[in-house]
């Protein structure tokens, strides 16, 4: 067997091979122990090797592994849908399950489009999104986001039905002496202007990550921002899609991230921690407004996938969500998150190259700068986030890096999004390896 038949992210670079996982640690074939500080891509909320979840999957595998969802339903899918919908019965009417976050976003987009078609508003095909947002890697989901580095090879082929406004990004966009209210007002005005320029009757939906992850590095909105967004969407009848693929299902210290914003979405996507990486699965939660139109029309959904509502994937998610509820893991995220926040501030507030520390729950971002006072970024060619991440792996810590934080090209960040089960002692270990790795990586840069 050749070690190099697999197409790697960097085709000429073979990454370390992980052979087992246990709790917050993964182990490579050369016996290196690595603290999984972002649980992969903010996925492994229960940590690795949870025997109980594995039993759920084994149990279901003994019954049936696959059914064709165009003709049949299955028990774990029904149970999972009930768990999610019955949590917020006033908000959501139905749950739909796909395999990845990108598929969930594509499905949410298609549900929005079909909703408007069924209502006879055929002009509503435009989407307003936000800069530096990431909504997935299939062509449409990539095109509806604005992570310039990931879009670059495909610019020119994206559908021209999306426009972009500024995200809520306090560190770099909120002016000195500007109050939160004034900042929100400025963003609200910009969004309303965009709605009016496009023509509100042409807009299907506004889509946003409630707390942006990959592109912006865990930037929570300021108070009142999403209330203003909801108000504007309601004013023009535009649907609000919240993409909580990364920030949802407990990650920010509440089950849904929007619970901290005092608003509700019309359609919502989730993925990563739904089955915590034990199986690939994502969900779209469809609100009453949209579902009522589907129900009244009696038509078939114009969206389906071979592996949607997959029994094994759903069984893993049922297991994960039951454990989450039984162990009060959302509360644990909030309390361990407080500890992580304190330790991040204690260790890095005075660090000359950590410009900003922001986040919620167990979803934190560190933005790196060459000069703290002027907020000058490092030269993008040094890929500082990726460099720190690489040094971190050498030192026994994995953290997900990001680049182009400021404008898609400049700015670097790292995400700290550990498993929900991380202990305070493990947080201490994470912080100490991170501190060492930042210093080592930055010291290796040319002057
Ligand atoms: C907010 C958001 N939406 C969508 C996606 C795409 O998910 P996937 O990589 O599972 O397709 C991601 C992935 O990081 C994400 O963070």
Coordinates of C-alpha atoms and ligand atoms in Angstrom, one line a residue:
X1 CA 0.0 0.0 0.0
X2 CA 1.5 3.3 -1.0
X3 CA 1.3 6.0 1.6
X4 CA 0.7 8.6 -1.1
X5 CA -2.4 7.5 -3.0
X6 CA -4.5 9.9 -1.0
X7 CA -5.0 13.5 -2.4
X8 CA -3.9 15.7 0.5
X9 CA -4.8 19.3 1.0
X10 CA -1.3 20.3 0.0
X11 CA -0.8 17.4 -2.5
X12 CA 3.0 17.3 -1.9
X13 CA 2.8 17.4 1.9
X14 CA 1.8 14.3 3.9
X15 CA 0.2 15.4 7.2
X16 CA 0.7 13.5 10.5
X17 CA -1.4 10.3 10.6
X18 CA -3.8 10.1 13.6
X19 CA -4.4 6.5 14.6
X20 CA -6.5 6.9 17.7
X21 CA -8.3 9.5 19.9
X22 CA -9.2 9.6 23.6
X23 CA -11.0 12.5 25.2
X24 CA -9.5 15.8 24.2
X25 CA -6.3 14.1 22.8
X26 CA -5.5 12.5 19.5
X27 CA -2.4 10.2 18.9
X28 CA -0.3 9.9 15.8
X29 CA 1.3 6.8 14.4
X30 CA 4.7 8.0 15.8
X31 CA 3.0 8.1 19.2
X32 CA 2.7 11.9 19.5
X33 CA -0.1 13.1 21.8
X34 CA -1.8 16.2 20.5
X35 CA -4.4 18.2 22.4
X36 CA -7.3 18.8 20.0
X37 CA -7.8 22.4 20.8
X38 CA -10.5 23.0 18.2
X39 CA -11.9 19.5 18.3
X40 CA -10.9 19.3 14.6
X41 CA -13.0 22.0 12.9
X42 CA -15.0 22.8 16.0
X43 CA -16.6 19.3 15.7
X44 CA -15.6 16.9 18.5
X45 CA -17.7 18.3 21.3
X46 CA -17.7 15.1 23.2
X47 CA -14.0 14.4 22.7
X48 CA -12.8 11.3 21.1
X49 CA -13.5 7.6 21.8
X50 CA -16.9 8.0 23.5
X51 CA -18.0 4.4 23.9
X52 CA -21.7 5.3 24.4
X53 CA -22.0 7.1 21.0
X54 CA -20.2 4.2 19.4
X55 CA -22.8 1.8 20.9
X56 CA -25.6 3.9 19.4
X57 CA -24.1 3.5 16.0
X58 CA -23.4 -0.2 16.5
X59 CA -27.0 -0.8 17.6
X60 CA -28.4 1.0 14.6
X61 CA -26.0 -0.8 12.3
X62 CA -27.4 -4.1 13.6
X63 CA -30.9 -3.0 12.5
X64 CA -30.6 -1.1 9.2
X65 CA -27.7 1.0 7.9
X66 CA -29.4 2.7 4.9
X67 CA -32.9 3.3 3.5
X68 CA -33.9 5.4 0.5
X69 CA -35.4 8.5 2.0
X70 CA -37.5 9.2 -1.1
X71 CA -39.6 6.2 -0.2
X72 CA -39.0 5.5 3.5
X73 CA -38.4 7.2 6.8
X74 CA -36.4 5.7 9.7
X75 CA -36.5 5.7 13.5
X76 CA -33.3 7.6 14.4
X77 CA -34.1 10.4 11.9
X78 CA -37.6 10.7 13.4
X79 CA -36.2 10.8 17.0
X80 CA -33.5 13.3 16.1
X81 CA -36.0 15.6 14.4
X82 CA -38.3 15.4 17.4
X83 CA -35.4 16.3 19.8
X84 CA -34.5 19.3 17.8
X85 CA -37.9 20.7 16.8
X86 CA -39.6 20.1 20.2
X87 CA -36.9 22.1 21.9
X88 CA -38.2 25.3 20.2
X89 CA -41.7 24.4 19.1
X90 CA -42.7 28.0 18.6
X91 CA -39.8 28.6 16.3
X92 CA -39.3 25.4 14.2
X93 CA -41.8 23.2 12.4
X94 CA -39.6 20.6 10.8
X95 CA -36.0 19.3 10.7
X96 CA -34.2 18.1 7.6
X97 CA -30.9 16.2 7.7
X98 CA -28.0 16.2 5.2
X99 CA -24.4 15.2 5.5
X100 CA -22.2 18.3 5.6
X101 CA -22.6 21.9 6.6
X102 CA -22.3 22.9 2.9
X103 CA -25.2 20.7 2.0
X104 CA -27.2 22.1 4.9
X105 CA -26.6 25.7 3.6
X106 CA -27.4 24.7 0.0
X107 CA -30.6 23.1 1.3
X108 CA -31.5 26.2 3.3
X109 CA -31.0 28.4 0.2
X110 CA -33.1 26.1 -1.9
X111 CA -35.9 26.0 0.7
X112 CA -35.9 29.8 0.7
X113 CA -36.1 29.9 -3.1
X114 CA -38.8 27.3 -3.2
X115 CA -40.8 29.2 -0.5
X116 CA -40.8 32.3 -2.6
X117 CA -41.7 30.4 -5.8
X118 CA -44.7 28.7 -4.0
X119 CA -45.8 32.2 -2.9
X120 CA -45.7 33.4 -6.4
X121 CA -42.8 35.9 -5.7
X122 CA -40.6 34.6 -8.5
X123 CA -38.4 37.7 -8.5
X124 CA -37.0 36.9 -5.0
X125 CA -33.8 35.1 -6.0
X126 CA -31.2 37.4 -4.5
X127 CA -29.3 36.8 -1.3
X128 CA -27.6 39.3 1.0
X129 CA -24.7 38.0 3.0
X130 CA -21.7 39.4 4.8
X131 CA -18.1 39.9 4.0
X132 CA -15.6 37.4 5.5
X133 CA -18.4 35.0 6.1
X134 CA -18.0 31.3 5.4
X135 CA -21.0 29.2 4.5
X136 CA -19.4 26.1 2.9
X137 CA -17.3 24.8 0.1
X138 CA -19.8 23.7 -2.6
X139 CA -20.0 26.3 -5.4
X140 CA -23.2 28.0 -4.3
X141 CA -22.4 27.9 -0.6
X142 CA -18.9 29.2 -1.3
X143 CA -20.3 31.9 -3.5
X144 CA -22.8 33.0 -0.9
X145 CA -19.9 33.5 1.5
X146 CA -17.0 35.9 1.2
X147 CA -13.8 34.1 2.2
X148 CA -11.7 35.5 -0.6
X149 CA -8.9 33.0 -0.3
X150 CA -11.2 30.0 -0.6
X151 CA -13.3 31.6 -3.4
X152 CA -10.3 32.8 -5.5
X153 CA -9.9 29.9 -7.9
X154 CA -13.6 30.0 -8.7
X155 CA -14.4 33.7 -9.0
X156 CA -16.2 34.3 -12.2
X157 CA -18.3 31.1 -12.0
X158 CA -20.3 32.0 -8.9
X159 CA -24.0 32.8 -9.5
X160 CA -24.5 36.6 -9.5
X161 CA -27.3 36.6 -7.0
X162 CA -25.4 37.6 -3.8
X163 CA -24.3 40.9 -2.5
X164 CA -22.3 41.6 0.7
X165 CA -22.4 44.0 3.6
X166 CA -20.0 44.5 6.5
X167 CA -20.0 42.0 9.3
X168 CA -20.3 43.1 12.9
X169 CA -16.6 43.2 13.7
X170 CA -15.9 45.4 16.7
X171 CA -12.1 45.1 16.9
X172 CA -11.5 46.6 13.4
X173 CA -14.8 48.2 12.4
X174 CA -16.2 49.9 15.4
X175 CA -14.9 53.5 15.5
X176 CA -13.2 55.0 18.6
X177 CA -15.7 56.9 20.6
X178 CA -18.6 55.1 18.8
X179 CA -21.1 53.6 21.2
X180 CA -22.6 50.1 20.5
X181 CA -25.9 51.8 19.6
X182 CA -24.2 54.0 17.1
X183 CA -22.3 51.1 15.6
X184 CA -25.4 49.0 15.3
X185 CA -27.2 52.0 13.7
X186 CA -24.4 52.3 11.1
X187 CA -24.6 48.6 10.2
X188 CA -28.4 48.7 10.1
X189 CA -28.3 51.7 7.8
X190 CA -25.8 49.9 5.5
X191 CA -28.0 46.8 5.4
X192 CA -31.1 48.8 4.7
X193 CA -29.4 50.7 1.9
X194 CA -28.3 47.4 0.4
X195 CA -31.8 46.0 0.6
X196 CA -33.1 49.2 -1.1
X197 CA -30.4 49.2 -3.9
X198 CA -31.1 45.5 -4.8
X199 CA -34.8 46.1 -4.4
X200 CA -36.4 44.4 -1.3
X201 CA -38.9 42.5 -3.5
X202 CA -36.0 40.8 -5.2
X203 CA -34.4 39.5 -2.0
X204 CA -35.1 36.0 -0.9
X205 CA -33.0 36.0 2.3
X206 CA -30.3 37.6 4.4
X207 CA -27.8 34.9 5.6
X208 CA -25.4 35.3 8.5
X209 CA -23.3 33.2 10.9
X210 CA -24.6 34.3 14.3
X211 CA -21.1 34.2 15.6
X212 CA -18.7 34.0 12.6
X213 CA -16.0 31.3 12.8
X214 CA -13.6 30.4 10.0
X215 CA -13.5 33.8 8.2
X216 CA -13.5 36.2 11.2
X217 CA -12.3 34.1 14.2
X218 CA -15.3 34.0 16.6
X219 CA -16.5 37.6 16.6
X220 CA -19.7 37.9 18.7
X221 CA -22.2 40.5 17.5
X222 CA -22.7 43.6 19.7
X223 CA -25.9 43.9 21.6
X224 CA -28.8 44.9 19.4
X225 CA -27.2 44.0 16.1
X226 CA -29.3 41.0 15.3
X227 CA -32.4 42.7 16.6
X228 CA -31.8 45.4 14.0
X229 CA -31.2 42.7 11.3
X230 CA -34.5 40.9 12.3
X231 CA -36.4 44.2 12.2
X232 CA -35.2 45.0 8.7
X233 CA -35.9 41.6 7.4
X234 CA -39.4 41.8 8.8
X235 CA -39.9 45.3 7.4
X236 CA -39.2 44.0 3.8
X237 CA -40.5 40.4 4.3
X238 CA -37.0 39.0 3.7
X239 CA -36.2 35.6 5.3
X240 CA -33.5 35.4 7.9
X241 CA -31.2 32.3 7.6
X242 CA -28.8 31.8 10.5
X243 CA -25.9 29.6 9.7
X244 CA -25.0 28.0 13.0
X245 CA -23.0 25.1 11.4
X246 CA -20.0 26.0 13.6
X247 CA -21.3 28.2 16.4
X248 CA -24.5 26.4 17.2
X249 CA -25.6 23.5 19.5
X250 CA -24.0 24.6 22.7
X251 CA -20.7 26.0 21.3
X252 CA -21.3 29.6 22.6
X253 CA -22.9 28.6 25.9
X254 CA -26.5 28.4 24.8
X255 CA -28.0 25.6 22.7
X256 CA -28.6 28.0 19.8
X257 CA -26.3 31.0 19.5
X258 CA -29.3 33.2 18.5
X259 CA -30.8 32.7 22.0
X260 CA -28.3 35.3 23.2
X261 CA -29.5 37.8 20.6
X262 CA -33.2 37.9 21.5
X263 CA -34.3 37.0 18.0
X264 CA -35.3 33.8 16.1
X265 CA -34.4 32.8 12.5
X266 CA -36.8 31.6 9.8
X267 CA -34.4 28.9 8.7
X268 CA -31.3 27.6 10.5
X269 CA -28.4 25.3 9.7
X270 CA -26.3 23.2 12.0
X271 CA -23.7 20.5 11.6
X272 CA -20.4 20.1 13.3
X273 CA -21.4 19.1 16.9
X274 CA -24.7 17.6 15.9
X275 CA -23.0 14.1 15.9
X276 CA -19.7 15.5 17.2
X277 CA -17.8 13.9 14.4
X278 CA -18.9 10.3 15.1
X279 CA -20.8 10.5 11.8
X280 CA -21.1 13.2 9.2
X281 CA -24.4 14.9 9.5
X282 CA -26.0 18.4 9.3
X283 CA -29.4 19.8 9.8
X284 CA -31.7 22.5 8.5
X285 CA -34.4 23.6 10.9
X286 CA -37.3 25.1 9.1
X287 CA -39.5 27.7 10.8
X288 CA -43.3 27.8 10.8
X289 CA -43.5 30.6 8.3
X290 CA -41.7 28.6 5.6
X291 CA -43.1 25.2 6.5
X292 CA -46.7 26.5 6.4
X293 CA -46.3 27.5 2.8
X294 CA -44.8 24.0 1.9
X295 CA -47.6 22.4 3.8
X296 CA -50.4 24.4 2.1
X297 CA -48.9 23.9 -1.3
X298 CA -48.7 20.1 -0.8
X299 CA -45.8 20.0 -3.3
X300 CA -42.7 17.9 -3.1
X301 CA -39.5 19.5 -1.8
X302 CA -37.2 20.5 -4.7
X303 CA -34.2 19.3 -2.8
X304 CA -33.0 15.8 -1.9
X305 CA -29.8 13.8 -1.5
X306 CA -29.1 10.0 -1.5
X307 CA -27.8 10.0 2.0
X308 CA -30.1 12.5 3.6
X309 CA -31.5 11.5 7.0
X310 CA -29.0 8.6 7.0
X311 CA -29.9 6.1 9.8
X312 CA -26.4 5.7 11.1
X313 CA -25.6 9.4 11.1
X314 CA -28.9 10.2 12.8
X315 CA -28.3 7.4 15.4
X316 CA -24.9 9.0 16.3
X317 CA -26.5 12.4 16.6
X318 CA -29.3 11.1 18.8
X319 CA -26.6 9.6 21.1
X320 CA -24.6 12.8 21.2
X321 CA -27.6 15.0 21.9
X322 CA -28.8 12.7 24.6
X323 CA -25.4 12.8 26.3
X324 CA -25.3 16.6 25.9
X325 CA -28.7 16.9 27.7
X326 CA -27.9 14.3 30.4
X327 CA -24.5 15.8 31.2
X328 CA -25.7 19.4 31.1
X329 CA -23.0 20.1 28.6
X330 CA -24.4 23.5 27.4
X331 CA -24.0 24.8 31.0
X332 CA -20.6 23.2 31.2
X333 CA -19.6 25.1 28.0
X334 CA -20.7 28.3 29.7
X335 CA -18.8 27.7 32.9
X336 CA -15.6 26.2 31.4
X337 CA -15.9 29.0 28.8
X338 CA -15.7 31.6 31.5
X339 CA -12.5 29.9 32.8
X340 CA -11.0 29.8 29.3
X341 CA -11.9 33.5 28.8
X342 CA -10.1 34.4 32.0
X343 CA -7.1 32.4 31.2
X344 CA -6.8 33.8 27.6
X345 CA -7.0 37.3 29.0
X346 CA -4.6 36.7 31.8
X347 CA -2.0 35.1 29.5
X348 CA -2.4 37.2 26.3
X349 CA -3.8 40.7 27.2
X350 CA -0.3 42.1 27.4
X351 CA 1.1 40.0 24.6
X352 CA 2.6 42.4 22.0
X353 CA 1.2 40.4 19.1
X354 CA -2.2 39.3 20.3
X355 CA -4.3 42.2 19.1
X356 CA -7.7 40.9 20.1
X357 CA -9.3 38.1 22.2
X358 CA -13.0 37.6 21.5
X359 CA -15.6 34.9 21.7
X360 CA -18.3 33.2 23.7
X361 CA -18.6 29.9 25.5
X362 CA -16.0 27.6 24.1
X363 CA -15.6 29.5 20.9
X364 CA -12.7 32.0 21.1
X365 CA -10.6 33.7 18.5
X366 CA -7.2 35.4 18.9
X367 CA -6.3 37.9 16.2
X368 CA -2.6 38.5 15.7
X369 CA -0.9 41.8 14.8
X370 CA 2.6 43.0 14.1
X371 CA 2.0 46.1 16.0
X372 CA -0.6 46.2 18.8
X373 CA -1.1 50.0 18.9
X374 CA -1.7 50.6 15.2
X375 CA -3.3 47.1 14.7
X376 CA -0.9 46.6 11.8
X377 CA -1.2 43.1 10.5
X378 CA 1.7 40.7 9.6
X379 CA 2.7 40.4 6.0
X380 CA 0.1 37.9 4.6
X381 CA 3.0 35.9 2.9
X382 CA 4.1 34.8 6.4
X383 CA 0.7 33.1 7.1
X384 CA 1.1 33.7 10.8
X385 CA -2.0 31.9 11.9
X386 CA -1.0 28.8 9.9
X387 CA 2.5 29.0 11.2
X388 CA 1.5 29.1 14.9
X389 CA -0.9 26.2 14.2
X390 CA 2.0 24.2 12.7
X391 CA 4.3 25.0 15.6
X392 CA 1.5 24.1 17.9
X393 CA 1.1 20.6 16.4
X394 CA 4.9 20.1 16.9
X395 CA 4.4 21.2 20.5
X396 CA 1.3 19.0 21.1
X397 CA -1.6 21.2 20.4
X398 CA -3.9 21.5 17.4
X399 CA -5.7 24.9 16.8
X400 CA -7.5 25.8 13.6
X401 CA -5.9 28.9 11.9
X402 CA -7.5 31.5 9.7
X403 CA -6.2 34.2 7.3
X404 CA -7.6 37.3 5.7
X405 CA -9.5 38.2 8.8
X406 CA -9.6 41.9 8.1
X407 CA -10.4 42.1 4.4
X408 CA -10.0 38.6 3.0
X409 CA -6.3 39.1 2.5
X410 CA -4.8 40.8 5.6
X411 CA -5.1 39.7 9.2
X412 CA -4.5 36.3 10.9
X413 CA -6.3 34.5 13.6
X414 CA -6.5 31.2 15.5
X415 CA -9.7 29.6 16.8
X416 CA -9.8 28.0 20.3
X417 CA -12.8 25.8 20.3
X418 CA -12.1 22.7 22.4
X419 CA -14.4 19.8 23.1
X420 CA -17.2 20.6 25.6
X421 CA -15.8 18.0 28.0
X422 CA -12.4 19.7 28.4
X423 CA -11.4 20.1 32.0
X424 CA -9.8 23.2 33.6
X425 CA -6.5 21.4 33.9
X426 CA -6.6 20.6 30.2
X427 CA -7.5 24.3 29.5
X428 CA -4.3 25.2 31.4
X429 CA -2.3 22.8 29.3
X430 CA -3.8 24.3 26.1
X431 CA -3.0 27.8 27.1
X432 CA 0.6 27.0 28.1
X433 CA 1.3 25.2 24.8
X434 CA -0.4 28.0 22.9
X435 CA 1.7 30.7 24.6
X436 CA 4.9 28.8 23.8
X437 CA 3.8 28.2 20.2
X438 CA 2.9 31.8 19.5
X439 CA 6.3 33.0 20.8
X440 CA 8.2 30.3 18.9
X441 CA 6.4 31.0 15.6
X442 CA 6.7 34.7 15.8
X443 CA 10.4 34.5 16.8
X444 CA 11.0 32.5 13.6
X445 CA 9.7 35.3 11.3
X446 CA 12.3 37.3 9.4
X447 CA 12.6 40.9 10.6
Ligands
LIG1 C1 -20.6 28.5 9.3 C2 -20.3 27.4 8.4 N1 -21.2 27.1 7.4 C3 -20.9 26.0 6.6 C4 -19.8 25.3 6.7 C5 -19.5 24.1 5.8 O1 -19.5 22.9 6.5 P1 -18.9 21.6 5.8 O2 -17.4 21.8 5.9 O3 -19.3 20.5 6.8 O4 -19.4 21.5 4.5 C6 -18.8 25.6 7.7 C7 -17.6 24.9 7.8 O5 -16.6 25.2 8.5 C8 -19.1 26.7 8.6 O6 -18.2 27.1 9.5

